[in-house]
XYZ file of C-alpha atoms in Angstrom:
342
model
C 5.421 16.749 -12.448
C 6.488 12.818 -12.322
C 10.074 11.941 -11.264
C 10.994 11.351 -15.120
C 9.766 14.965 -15.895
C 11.835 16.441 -12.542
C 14.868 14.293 -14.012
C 14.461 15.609 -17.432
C 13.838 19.209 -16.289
C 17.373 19.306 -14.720
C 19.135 18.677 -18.031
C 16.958 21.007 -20.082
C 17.954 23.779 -17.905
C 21.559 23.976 -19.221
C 21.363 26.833 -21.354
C 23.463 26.714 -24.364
C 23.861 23.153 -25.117
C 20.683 22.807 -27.191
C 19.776 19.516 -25.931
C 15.747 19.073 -26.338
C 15.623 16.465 -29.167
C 18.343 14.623 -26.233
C 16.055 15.029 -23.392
C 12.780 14.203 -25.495
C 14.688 10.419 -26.419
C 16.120 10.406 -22.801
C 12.855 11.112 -21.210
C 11.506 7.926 -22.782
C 14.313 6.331 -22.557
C 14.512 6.424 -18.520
C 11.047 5.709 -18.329
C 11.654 2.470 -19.779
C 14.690 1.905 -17.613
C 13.349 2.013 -14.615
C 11.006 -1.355 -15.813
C 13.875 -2.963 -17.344
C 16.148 -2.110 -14.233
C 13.786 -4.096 -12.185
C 13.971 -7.433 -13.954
C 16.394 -9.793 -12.420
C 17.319 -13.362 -12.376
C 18.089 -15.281 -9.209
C 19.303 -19.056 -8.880
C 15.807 -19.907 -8.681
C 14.207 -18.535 -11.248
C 17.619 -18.586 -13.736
C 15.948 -19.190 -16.611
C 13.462 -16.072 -16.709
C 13.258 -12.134 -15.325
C 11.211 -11.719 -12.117
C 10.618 -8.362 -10.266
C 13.409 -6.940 -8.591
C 10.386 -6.334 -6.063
C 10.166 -9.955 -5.154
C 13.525 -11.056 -4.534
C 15.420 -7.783 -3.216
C 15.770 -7.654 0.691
C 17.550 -4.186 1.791
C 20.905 -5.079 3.047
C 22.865 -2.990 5.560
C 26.096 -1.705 4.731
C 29.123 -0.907 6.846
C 31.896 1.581 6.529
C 34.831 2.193 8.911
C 32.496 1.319 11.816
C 29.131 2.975 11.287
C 26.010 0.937 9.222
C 24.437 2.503 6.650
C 20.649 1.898 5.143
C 20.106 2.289 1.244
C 18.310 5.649 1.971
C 21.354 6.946 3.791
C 23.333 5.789 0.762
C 21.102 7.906 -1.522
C 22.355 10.943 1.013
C 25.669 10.201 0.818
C 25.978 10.066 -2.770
C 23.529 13.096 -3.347
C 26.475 15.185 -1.156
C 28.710 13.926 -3.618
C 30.377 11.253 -1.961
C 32.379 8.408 -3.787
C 31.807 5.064 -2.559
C 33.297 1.514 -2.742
C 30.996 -1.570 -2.056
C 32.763 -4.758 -1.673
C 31.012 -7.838 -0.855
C 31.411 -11.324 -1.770
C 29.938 -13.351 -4.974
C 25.962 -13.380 -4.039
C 25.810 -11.110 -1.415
C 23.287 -8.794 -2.871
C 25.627 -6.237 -4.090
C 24.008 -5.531 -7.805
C 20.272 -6.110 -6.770
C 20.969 -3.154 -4.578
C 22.760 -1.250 -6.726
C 19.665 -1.314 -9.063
C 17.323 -0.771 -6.128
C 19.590 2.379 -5.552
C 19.055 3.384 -9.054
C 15.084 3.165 -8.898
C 15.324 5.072 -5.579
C 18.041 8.038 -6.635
C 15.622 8.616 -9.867
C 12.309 8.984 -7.834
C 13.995 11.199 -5.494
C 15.099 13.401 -8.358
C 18.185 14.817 -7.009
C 20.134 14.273 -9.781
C 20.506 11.880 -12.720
C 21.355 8.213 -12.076
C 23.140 6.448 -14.588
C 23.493 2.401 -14.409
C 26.874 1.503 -16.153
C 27.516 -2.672 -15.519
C 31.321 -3.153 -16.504
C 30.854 -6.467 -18.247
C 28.864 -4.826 -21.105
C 32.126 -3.010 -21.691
C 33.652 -4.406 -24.524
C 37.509 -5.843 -24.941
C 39.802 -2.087 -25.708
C 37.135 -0.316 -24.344
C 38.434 0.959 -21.238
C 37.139 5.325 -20.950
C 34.526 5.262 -18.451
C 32.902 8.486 -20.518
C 32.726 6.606 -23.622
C 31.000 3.410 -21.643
C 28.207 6.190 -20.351
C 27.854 7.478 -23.451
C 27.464 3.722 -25.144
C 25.329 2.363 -22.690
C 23.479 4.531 -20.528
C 21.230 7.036 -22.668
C 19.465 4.334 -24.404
C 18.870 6.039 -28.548
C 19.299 9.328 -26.940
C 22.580 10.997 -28.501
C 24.975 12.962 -26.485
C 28.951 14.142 -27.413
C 31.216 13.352 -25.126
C 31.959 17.366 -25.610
C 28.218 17.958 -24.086
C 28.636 14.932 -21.174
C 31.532 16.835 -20.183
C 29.866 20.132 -19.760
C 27.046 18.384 -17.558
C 29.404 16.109 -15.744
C 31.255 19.359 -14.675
C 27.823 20.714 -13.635
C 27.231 18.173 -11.202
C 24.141 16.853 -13.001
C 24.778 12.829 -12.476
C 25.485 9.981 -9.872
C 27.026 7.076 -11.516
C 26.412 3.571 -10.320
C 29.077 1.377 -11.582
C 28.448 -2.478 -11.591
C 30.824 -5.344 -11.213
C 35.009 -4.130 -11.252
C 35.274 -7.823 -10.359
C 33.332 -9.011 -13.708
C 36.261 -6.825 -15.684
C 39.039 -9.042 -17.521
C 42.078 -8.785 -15.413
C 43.901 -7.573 -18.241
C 41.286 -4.136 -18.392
C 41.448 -3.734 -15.007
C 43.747 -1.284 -14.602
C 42.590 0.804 -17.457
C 39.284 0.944 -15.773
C 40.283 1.582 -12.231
C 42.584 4.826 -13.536
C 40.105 5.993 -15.426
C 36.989 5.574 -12.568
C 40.075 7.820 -10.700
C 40.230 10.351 -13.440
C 37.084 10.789 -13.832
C 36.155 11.292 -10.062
C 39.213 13.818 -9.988
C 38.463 15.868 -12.969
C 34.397 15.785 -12.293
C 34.276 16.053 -8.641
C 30.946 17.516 -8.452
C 29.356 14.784 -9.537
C 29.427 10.957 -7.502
C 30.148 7.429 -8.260
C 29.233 4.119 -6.384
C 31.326 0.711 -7.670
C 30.832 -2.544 -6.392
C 33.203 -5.831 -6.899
C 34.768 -8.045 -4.426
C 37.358 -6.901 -2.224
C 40.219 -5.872 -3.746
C 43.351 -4.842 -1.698
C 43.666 -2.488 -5.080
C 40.745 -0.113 -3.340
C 42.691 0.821 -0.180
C 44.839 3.503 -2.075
C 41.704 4.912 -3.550
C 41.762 7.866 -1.246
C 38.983 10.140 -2.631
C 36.557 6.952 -2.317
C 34.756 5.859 0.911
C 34.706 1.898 1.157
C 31.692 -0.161 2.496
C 31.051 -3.658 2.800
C 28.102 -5.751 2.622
C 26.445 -6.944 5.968
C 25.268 -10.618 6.036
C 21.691 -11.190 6.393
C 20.189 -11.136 9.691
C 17.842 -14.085 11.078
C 15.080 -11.620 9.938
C 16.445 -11.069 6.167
C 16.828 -14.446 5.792
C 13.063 -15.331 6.410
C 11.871 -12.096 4.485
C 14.176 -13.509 1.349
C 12.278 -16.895 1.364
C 9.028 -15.435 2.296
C 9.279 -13.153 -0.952
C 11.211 -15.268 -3.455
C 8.620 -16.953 -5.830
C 8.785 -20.874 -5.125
C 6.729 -23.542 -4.406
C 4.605 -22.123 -1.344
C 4.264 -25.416 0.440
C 8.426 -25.933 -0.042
C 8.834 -22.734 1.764
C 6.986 -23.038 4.391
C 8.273 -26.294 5.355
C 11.563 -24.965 4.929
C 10.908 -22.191 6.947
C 9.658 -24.287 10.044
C 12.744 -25.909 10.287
C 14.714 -22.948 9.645
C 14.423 -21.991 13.007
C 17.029 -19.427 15.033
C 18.878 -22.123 16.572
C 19.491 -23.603 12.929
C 20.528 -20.183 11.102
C 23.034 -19.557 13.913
C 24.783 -22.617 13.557
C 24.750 -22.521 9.374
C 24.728 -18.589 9.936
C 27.693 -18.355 7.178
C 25.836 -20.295 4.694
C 22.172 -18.594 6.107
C 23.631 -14.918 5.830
C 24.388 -15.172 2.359
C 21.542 -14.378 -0.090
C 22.592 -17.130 -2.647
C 23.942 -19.498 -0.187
C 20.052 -19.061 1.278
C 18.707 -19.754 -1.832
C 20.522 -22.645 -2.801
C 19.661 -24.629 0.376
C 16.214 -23.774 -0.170
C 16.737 -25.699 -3.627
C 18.816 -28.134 -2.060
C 15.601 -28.607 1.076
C 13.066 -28.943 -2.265
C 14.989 -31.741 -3.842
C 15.752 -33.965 -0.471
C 12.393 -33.131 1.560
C 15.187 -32.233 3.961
C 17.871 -29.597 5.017
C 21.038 -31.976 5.444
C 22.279 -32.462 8.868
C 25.302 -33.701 7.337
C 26.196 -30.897 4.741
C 28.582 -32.490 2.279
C 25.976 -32.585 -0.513
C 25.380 -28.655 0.269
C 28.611 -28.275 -0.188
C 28.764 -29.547 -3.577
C 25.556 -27.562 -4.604
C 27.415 -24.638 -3.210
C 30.355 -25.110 -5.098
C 28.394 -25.377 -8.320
C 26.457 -22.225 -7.653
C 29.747 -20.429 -6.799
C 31.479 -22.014 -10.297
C 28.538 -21.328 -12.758
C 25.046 -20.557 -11.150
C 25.831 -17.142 -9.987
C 27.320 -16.029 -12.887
C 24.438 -17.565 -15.351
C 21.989 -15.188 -14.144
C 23.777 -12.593 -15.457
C 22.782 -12.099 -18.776
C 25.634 -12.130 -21.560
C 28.105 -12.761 -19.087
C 30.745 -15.010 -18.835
C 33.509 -14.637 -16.461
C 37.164 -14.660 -16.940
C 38.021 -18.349 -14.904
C 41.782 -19.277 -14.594
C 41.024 -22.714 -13.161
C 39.109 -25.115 -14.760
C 36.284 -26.753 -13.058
C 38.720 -29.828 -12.107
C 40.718 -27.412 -10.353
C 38.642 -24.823 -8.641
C 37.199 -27.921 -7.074
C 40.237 -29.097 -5.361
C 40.784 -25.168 -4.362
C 37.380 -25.270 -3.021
C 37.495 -28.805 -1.114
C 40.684 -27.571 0.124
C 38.907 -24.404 1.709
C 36.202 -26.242 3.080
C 38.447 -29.129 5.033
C 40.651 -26.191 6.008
C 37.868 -24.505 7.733
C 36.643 -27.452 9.268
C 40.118 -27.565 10.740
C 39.973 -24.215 12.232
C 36.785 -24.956 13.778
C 38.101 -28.302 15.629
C 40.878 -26.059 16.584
C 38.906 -23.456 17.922
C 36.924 -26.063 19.891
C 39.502 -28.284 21.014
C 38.472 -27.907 24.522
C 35.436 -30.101 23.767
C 36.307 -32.125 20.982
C 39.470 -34.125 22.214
C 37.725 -34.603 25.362
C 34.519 -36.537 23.420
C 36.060 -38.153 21.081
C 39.050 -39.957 23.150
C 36.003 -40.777 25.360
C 34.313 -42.210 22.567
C 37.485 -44.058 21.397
C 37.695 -45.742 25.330
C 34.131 -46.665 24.992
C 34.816 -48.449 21.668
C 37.798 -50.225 23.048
């Protein structure tokens, strides 16, 4: 028996609900999922799917002070924990969230079901009626029949993006991803979104965080990303350990990475002055990101005129800090390079 026949078996099993001609459009339907769940776009290839297989480098989560794999995830979640993952914009947290789907369905524990919030529409804000719309595929289900499986325990939801949710349906959506946690508690969810002070008082959720990538993520992530071989390599050479610890902020991201890979293919050079990266970054953080999410476009409440000042204001005052925090050694130099001037 494959994983799609376990998977299928499970929901046959309930006796009473009459649900073959479901399972026989489900069955195909979750075959086909798992193909389409591993297509992605990154900024590098934004204008085309590539295999999740070639881009995705297994991040480590944290929690209150313990690290967690994506296989001890998969425990957690089959136990029927509920889980928060917060992370910032490119820092891997829906790539794994559809790695986690591919890898709950093989294991066949129970039924994984991929909701991302920005395909729910404006007024639509019942978490069982965005299942129902957008997770079975041409398979047909009641929301009377959901119910009766969602009491049994039979799913774990994965629930993509609260931050990609208009701020005016947030609210709707966070009390019902609460309701429906309290009155199904058999069953478990995972959301993502950036943090969000709103996910502290969300007591019967866990909360994790994304780790940055290590020296040793960040060269798998090149080493697999399809690009210009030769560009790599190069790029990789003078990416040594010394350089990723002193751009480590920029390095541990997964689209910060990628975008100074770009940025190293266009100048024949990684900037040792990094005021054009800057501007690259900016742009990726404004519209690149978002653009390889298909259909998507998120809610902004500054134009591009003004989230640049925001961010130039962000990056100057973090400059600052770092002066600060080396003022031992930078007043010293620099009033001796004033003297040598005079």
């Amino acid at each position: 028996m494959n994983w799609v026949d376990r998977q299928i078996s499970q929901l046959r099993s309930c006796a009473g609900l009459h649900l073959n001609v479901f399972c026989d459009e489900f069955h195909n339907y979750l075959a086909s999922r798992y193909e389409s769940i591993g297509q992605v776009r990154t900024v590098v290839n934004s204008d085309s799917n590539v295999s999740l297989d070639t881009v995705y480098v297994s991040p480590k989560l944290i929690g209150e002070s313990e690290l967690y794999s994506e296989s001890e995830i998969c425990d957690l979640l089959e136990g029927s924990a509920n889980l928060v993952m917060t992370g910032y914009g490119g820092s891997g947290k829906s790539m794994f969230l559809r790695s986690l789907w591919r890898t709950i369905a093989k294991r066949g524990v129970r039924v994984p079901l991929f909701l991302e919030l920005r395909a729910m529409k404006d007024g639509q804000h019942d978490l069982i009626d965005g299942l129902i719309a957008h997770c079975f595929g041409r398979a047909k289900i009641t929301r009377a029949k959901l119910e009766i499986l969602l009491e049994d325990g039979r799913f774990i939801l994965l629930v993509d993006g609260f931050d990609e949710v208009r701020q005016g349906m947030r609210k709707d959506i966070e009390s019902s991803v609460l309701k429906l946690a309290e009155e199904f508690p058999k069953n478990s969810i995972i959301l993502t979104g950036r943090p969000d002070g709103r996910f502290d008082s969300w007591s019967s959720f866990s909360r994790l965080r994304t780790c940055p990538l290590t020296y040793d993520q960040f060269r798998e992530l090149i080493s697999k990303i399809e690009f210009d071989n030769a560009t790599k390599n190069a790029f990789l050479e003078k990416a040594d350990q010394q350089f990723f610890k002193q751009h480590q902020e920029f390095l541990s991201s997964p689209l910060l990475a990628l975008m100074m890979l770009i940025s190293f293919r266009e100048n024949a050079e990684i900037p040792s002055r990094l005021s054009i990266f800057y501007e690259q970054c900016f742009s990726a953080l404004f519209r690149k990101h978002d653009a390889t999410k298909q259909t998507f476009e998120r809610e902004k409440t500054l134009d591009r005129i003004d989230f640049e000042r925001v961010f130039s204001v962000s990056v100057v005052r973090k400059q600052l800090l770092s002066l600060h925090a080396d003022r031992d050694t930078f007043i010293p130099e620099h009033t001796g390079r004033t003297a040598n001037r005079s």
